[in-house]
Amino acid sequence: YAGELRVPLPLRRWTEDALGSEPGVRAIVVGAVLVVLVAVAGAMVTAAVANWGFTLTRRGGTLVAERGLLSRRQVSLEHDRIRGYALTEPLALRAVAAARLTALVTGLGGGENENESGRRGQLLPLGPARVARAVAAAAVIRFDRALRRHPPAARRRRLVRATLPWLVPAAVFGWFGIWPGLAACLALAGLGIPLALDRYAGLGNAVDERAVSVRSGSLRRRQVVL
């Protein structure tokens, strides 16, 4: 690859001396770890620069969110157009009890690009879930009603959806004696079971005098209060 990419000869010789003519498993693992660390560090720096000094204030009938280090960005949301909020907790964020908070605003724009629309309606880009709920209660509406669990039929549906797509090809592989394919499909079906149970655990709904709330998802759990 170094030859095809026309890497300068001194750099190529240094790389070959460091790794040998054929990089071993250790060198590949170290390189992969370095790439992941650089990507994580870059994502942290980017998020910090974009959301530096994030503030949310109420000015009359408007919520004003302001953020940014190199350039400050200000978004004003009319309170009369806010119809609720969404609390998003992807699996990685739930592991550290963090969440993102986004206002549901009519006419905000963004089209089919949910990420762009979400950035415009941010009430809290990323923070502790308890803080996100407190901000939602203070800025939009307080919703303290506990969510009702869904019936066992919902759990069965999620188990079937998570395992059946892998069990069918597993049966085909088993019929023709393709054992590696059978093992792979059974492993994927097994991994789908805890995912399906977590998706079922995330289901919930509740209603009070002013709002309705629904929650769903596992890898990207989202609770909406409307």
Coordinates of C-alpha atoms in Angstrom, one line a residue:
Y1 CA 0.0 0.0 0.0
A2 CA 2.8 2.4 0.8
G3 CA 4.1 1.9 -2.8
E4 CA 0.8 2.4 -4.4
L5 CA 0.0 5.5 -2.3
R6 CA 3.4 6.9 -3.3
V7 CA 4.5 7.5 0.3
P8 CA 7.8 9.4 0.4
L9 CA 10.7 7.0 0.5
P10 CA 12.2 8.2 3.9
L11 CA 8.8 7.8 5.6
R12 CA 8.3 4.4 4.0
R13 CA 11.8 3.2 5.2
W14 CA 11.1 4.5 8.7
T15 CA 7.8 2.7 8.7
E16 CA 9.3 -0.5 7.5
D17 CA 12.1 -0.3 10.0
A18 CA 9.6 0.3 12.8
L19 CA 7.1 -2.5 11.8
G20 CA 9.3 -4.8 9.8
S21 CA 8.6 -5.7 6.2
E22 CA 5.3 -7.4 7.2
P23 CA 3.5 -5.8 10.2
G24 CA 2.6 -8.3 12.8
V25 CA -0.6 -8.7 14.8
R26 CA 0.8 -6.6 17.6
A27 CA 1.5 -3.7 15.3
I28 CA -2.0 -3.9 13.7
V29 CA -3.7 -3.9 17.1
V30 CA -1.6 -1.0 18.3
G31 CA -2.4 0.9 15.1
A32 CA -6.1 0.2 15.5
V33 CA -6.1 1.4 19.1
L34 CA -4.3 4.6 18.1
V35 CA -6.9 5.3 15.4
V36 CA -9.7 4.8 17.9
L37 CA -8.1 7.0 20.5
V38 CA -7.5 9.8 17.9
A39 CA -11.1 9.5 16.7
V40 CA -12.5 9.7 20.3
A41 CA -10.2 12.7 21.1
G42 CA -11.3 14.4 17.9
A43 CA -15.0 13.9 18.7
M44 CA -14.5 15.3 22.2
V45 CA -12.7 18.4 20.9
T46 CA -15.3 18.9 18.2
A47 CA -18.2 18.6 20.7
A48 CA -16.5 20.9 23.2
V49 CA -15.8 23.6 20.6
A50 CA -19.4 23.4 19.2
N51 CA -21.1 23.5 22.6
W52 CA -18.7 25.6 24.5
G53 CA -20.5 27.9 27.0
F54 CA -23.9 26.5 26.3
T55 CA -26.6 28.6 27.9
L56 CA -30.4 28.4 27.8
T57 CA -32.4 31.4 29.0
R58 CA -36.0 32.6 28.8
R59 CA -36.6 36.0 27.4
G60 CA -40.2 36.8 27.6
G61 CA -42.0 34.2 25.5
T62 CA -38.9 32.9 23.9
L63 CA -36.2 30.3 24.8
V64 CA -32.8 31.3 23.7
A65 CA -30.0 28.7 23.3
E66 CA -26.5 30.0 22.7
R67 CA -23.3 28.0 22.2
G68 CA -19.9 27.9 20.5
L69 CA -16.3 28.7 21.2
L70 CA -14.8 29.9 17.9
S71 CA -18.2 31.4 16.7
R72 CA -21.2 31.9 18.9
R73 CA -24.5 30.5 17.6
Q74 CA -27.9 31.7 18.9
V75 CA -31.2 29.9 18.3
S76 CA -34.5 31.4 19.5
L77 CA -37.5 29.2 20.1
E78 CA -40.9 30.7 20.6
H79 CA -42.6 29.1 23.5
D80 CA -46.0 29.1 21.9
R81 CA -44.5 26.8 19.1
I82 CA -43.0 24.3 21.4
R83 CA -45.1 21.2 21.6
G84 CA -43.0 19.1 23.9
Y85 CA -39.6 17.6 24.2
A86 CA -37.6 14.5 23.4
L87 CA -35.1 12.9 25.8
T88 CA -32.6 10.8 23.8
E89 CA -30.5 8.1 25.6
P90 CA -28.4 6.0 23.3
L91 CA -27.0 2.8 24.8
A92 CA -23.5 4.4 25.4
L93 CA -25.0 7.4 27.1
R94 CA -27.3 5.3 29.3
A95 CA -24.3 3.5 30.6
V96 CA -23.1 6.7 32.1
A97 CA -26.6 8.1 33.0
A98 CA -26.4 10.8 30.3
A99 CA -28.9 12.1 27.8
R100 CA -29.6 14.8 25.2
L101 CA -32.6 17.1 25.4
T102 CA -34.4 18.5 22.3
A103 CA -37.5 20.6 22.0
L104 CA -40.3 19.6 19.7
V105 CA -41.1 22.8 17.8
T106 CA -43.5 23.3 15.0
G107 CA -42.0 24.8 11.8
L108 CA -38.5 24.4 13.0
G109 CA -37.3 23.1 9.6
G110 CA -34.6 20.6 8.9
G111 CA -36.8 18.6 6.5
E112 CA -36.0 14.9 6.7
N113 CA -32.7 15.6 8.4
E114 CA -33.5 14.8 12.0
N115 CA -30.0 15.6 13.1
E116 CA -30.1 19.2 11.7
S117 CA -33.6 19.8 13.2
G118 CA -32.4 18.3 16.5
R119 CA -29.4 20.7 16.7
R120 CA -31.6 23.7 16.1
G121 CA -34.0 22.6 19.0
Q122 CA -31.3 21.6 21.5
L123 CA -32.2 22.5 25.1
L124 CA -29.2 20.5 26.4
P125 CA -26.6 19.0 24.0
L126 CA -25.3 16.3 26.4
G127 CA -25.5 16.1 30.2
P128 CA -26.6 14.0 33.1
A129 CA -30.1 12.5 32.6
R130 CA -31.3 14.0 35.9
V131 CA -30.2 17.5 34.7
A132 CA -31.8 17.0 31.4
R133 CA -35.1 16.1 33.1
A134 CA -34.8 19.1 35.4
V135 CA -34.2 21.4 32.4
A136 CA -37.2 20.0 30.5
A137 CA -39.4 20.6 33.5
A138 CA -38.2 24.2 33.9
A139 CA -38.1 25.1 30.2
V140 CA -41.1 23.1 28.7
I141 CA -43.3 21.2 31.0
R142 CA -43.0 19.0 34.1
F143 CA -44.0 15.4 33.5
D144 CA -43.6 13.2 36.6
R145 CA -46.0 10.4 35.8
A146 CA -44.4 7.0 35.8
L147 CA -44.5 5.1 32.5
R148 CA -46.7 2.0 32.3
R149 CA -45.0 -1.2 31.1
H150 CA -46.3 -2.9 27.9
P151 CA -47.9 -6.3 28.1
P152 CA -46.0 -9.6 27.6
A153 CA -47.2 -9.8 24.0
A154 CA -44.9 -6.9 23.2
R155 CA -41.9 -8.9 24.6
R156 CA -42.8 -11.9 22.5
R157 CA -43.0 -9.7 19.3
R158 CA -39.6 -8.2 20.0
L159 CA -38.0 -11.6 20.6
V160 CA -39.4 -13.0 17.4
R161 CA -38.3 -10.0 15.4
A162 CA -34.8 -10.2 16.9
T163 CA -34.2 -14.0 16.4
L164 CA -36.4 -15.1 13.5
P165 CA -34.3 -13.4 10.7
W166 CA -31.3 -15.4 11.9
L167 CA -33.0 -18.7 12.8
V168 CA -34.4 -19.1 9.2
P169 CA -31.0 -19.0 7.5
A170 CA -29.6 -21.1 10.4
A171 CA -32.1 -23.8 9.5
V172 CA -31.0 -23.6 5.8
F173 CA -27.3 -23.8 6.7
G174 CA -28.1 -26.8 9.0
W175 CA -30.0 -28.6 6.2
F176 CA -27.1 -28.3 3.8
G177 CA -24.4 -29.0 6.5
I178 CA -22.8 -25.6 6.3
W179 CA -21.7 -25.5 9.9
P180 CA -19.8 -22.2 10.1
G181 CA -22.8 -20.4 8.7
L182 CA -25.1 -22.2 11.1
A183 CA -22.8 -21.3 14.1
A184 CA -22.7 -17.6 13.0
C185 CA -26.5 -17.4 12.6
L186 CA -27.1 -19.0 16.0
A187 CA -24.6 -16.6 17.6
L188 CA -26.3 -13.6 16.1
A189 CA -29.7 -14.9 17.2
G190 CA -28.4 -15.3 20.7
L191 CA -27.1 -11.8 20.7
G192 CA -30.5 -10.6 19.6
I193 CA -32.2 -12.0 22.7
P194 CA -30.8 -9.4 25.2
L195 CA -31.3 -6.7 22.7
A196 CA -35.0 -7.7 22.3
L197 CA -35.4 -7.8 26.1
D198 CA -33.8 -4.4 26.5
R199 CA -36.1 -3.0 23.8
Y200 CA -39.1 -4.4 25.6
A201 CA -37.9 -2.9 28.9
G202 CA -37.6 0.5 27.2
L203 CA -41.3 0.5 26.1
G204 CA -43.6 2.7 28.1
N205 CA -46.4 5.2 28.0
A206 CA -48.2 7.5 30.4
V207 CA -50.8 10.3 30.3
D208 CA -51.5 13.1 32.7
E209 CA -53.8 16.2 32.6
R210 CA -51.5 18.1 30.3
A211 CA -49.3 15.8 28.2
V212 CA -48.8 12.3 26.9
S213 CA -45.4 10.5 26.9
V214 CA -44.2 7.5 25.0
R215 CA -40.8 5.8 25.2
S216 CA -39.2 3.1 22.9
G217 CA -35.8 1.9 21.6
S218 CA -32.7 0.2 22.9
L219 CA -29.6 1.3 21.0
R220 CA -31.2 4.7 20.7
R221 CA -33.9 5.0 23.4
R222 CA -36.1 8.0 23.1
Q223 CA -38.8 9.4 25.3
V224 CA -41.2 12.0 23.9
V225 CA -43.4 14.2 26.0
L226 CA -46.1 15.9 23.8

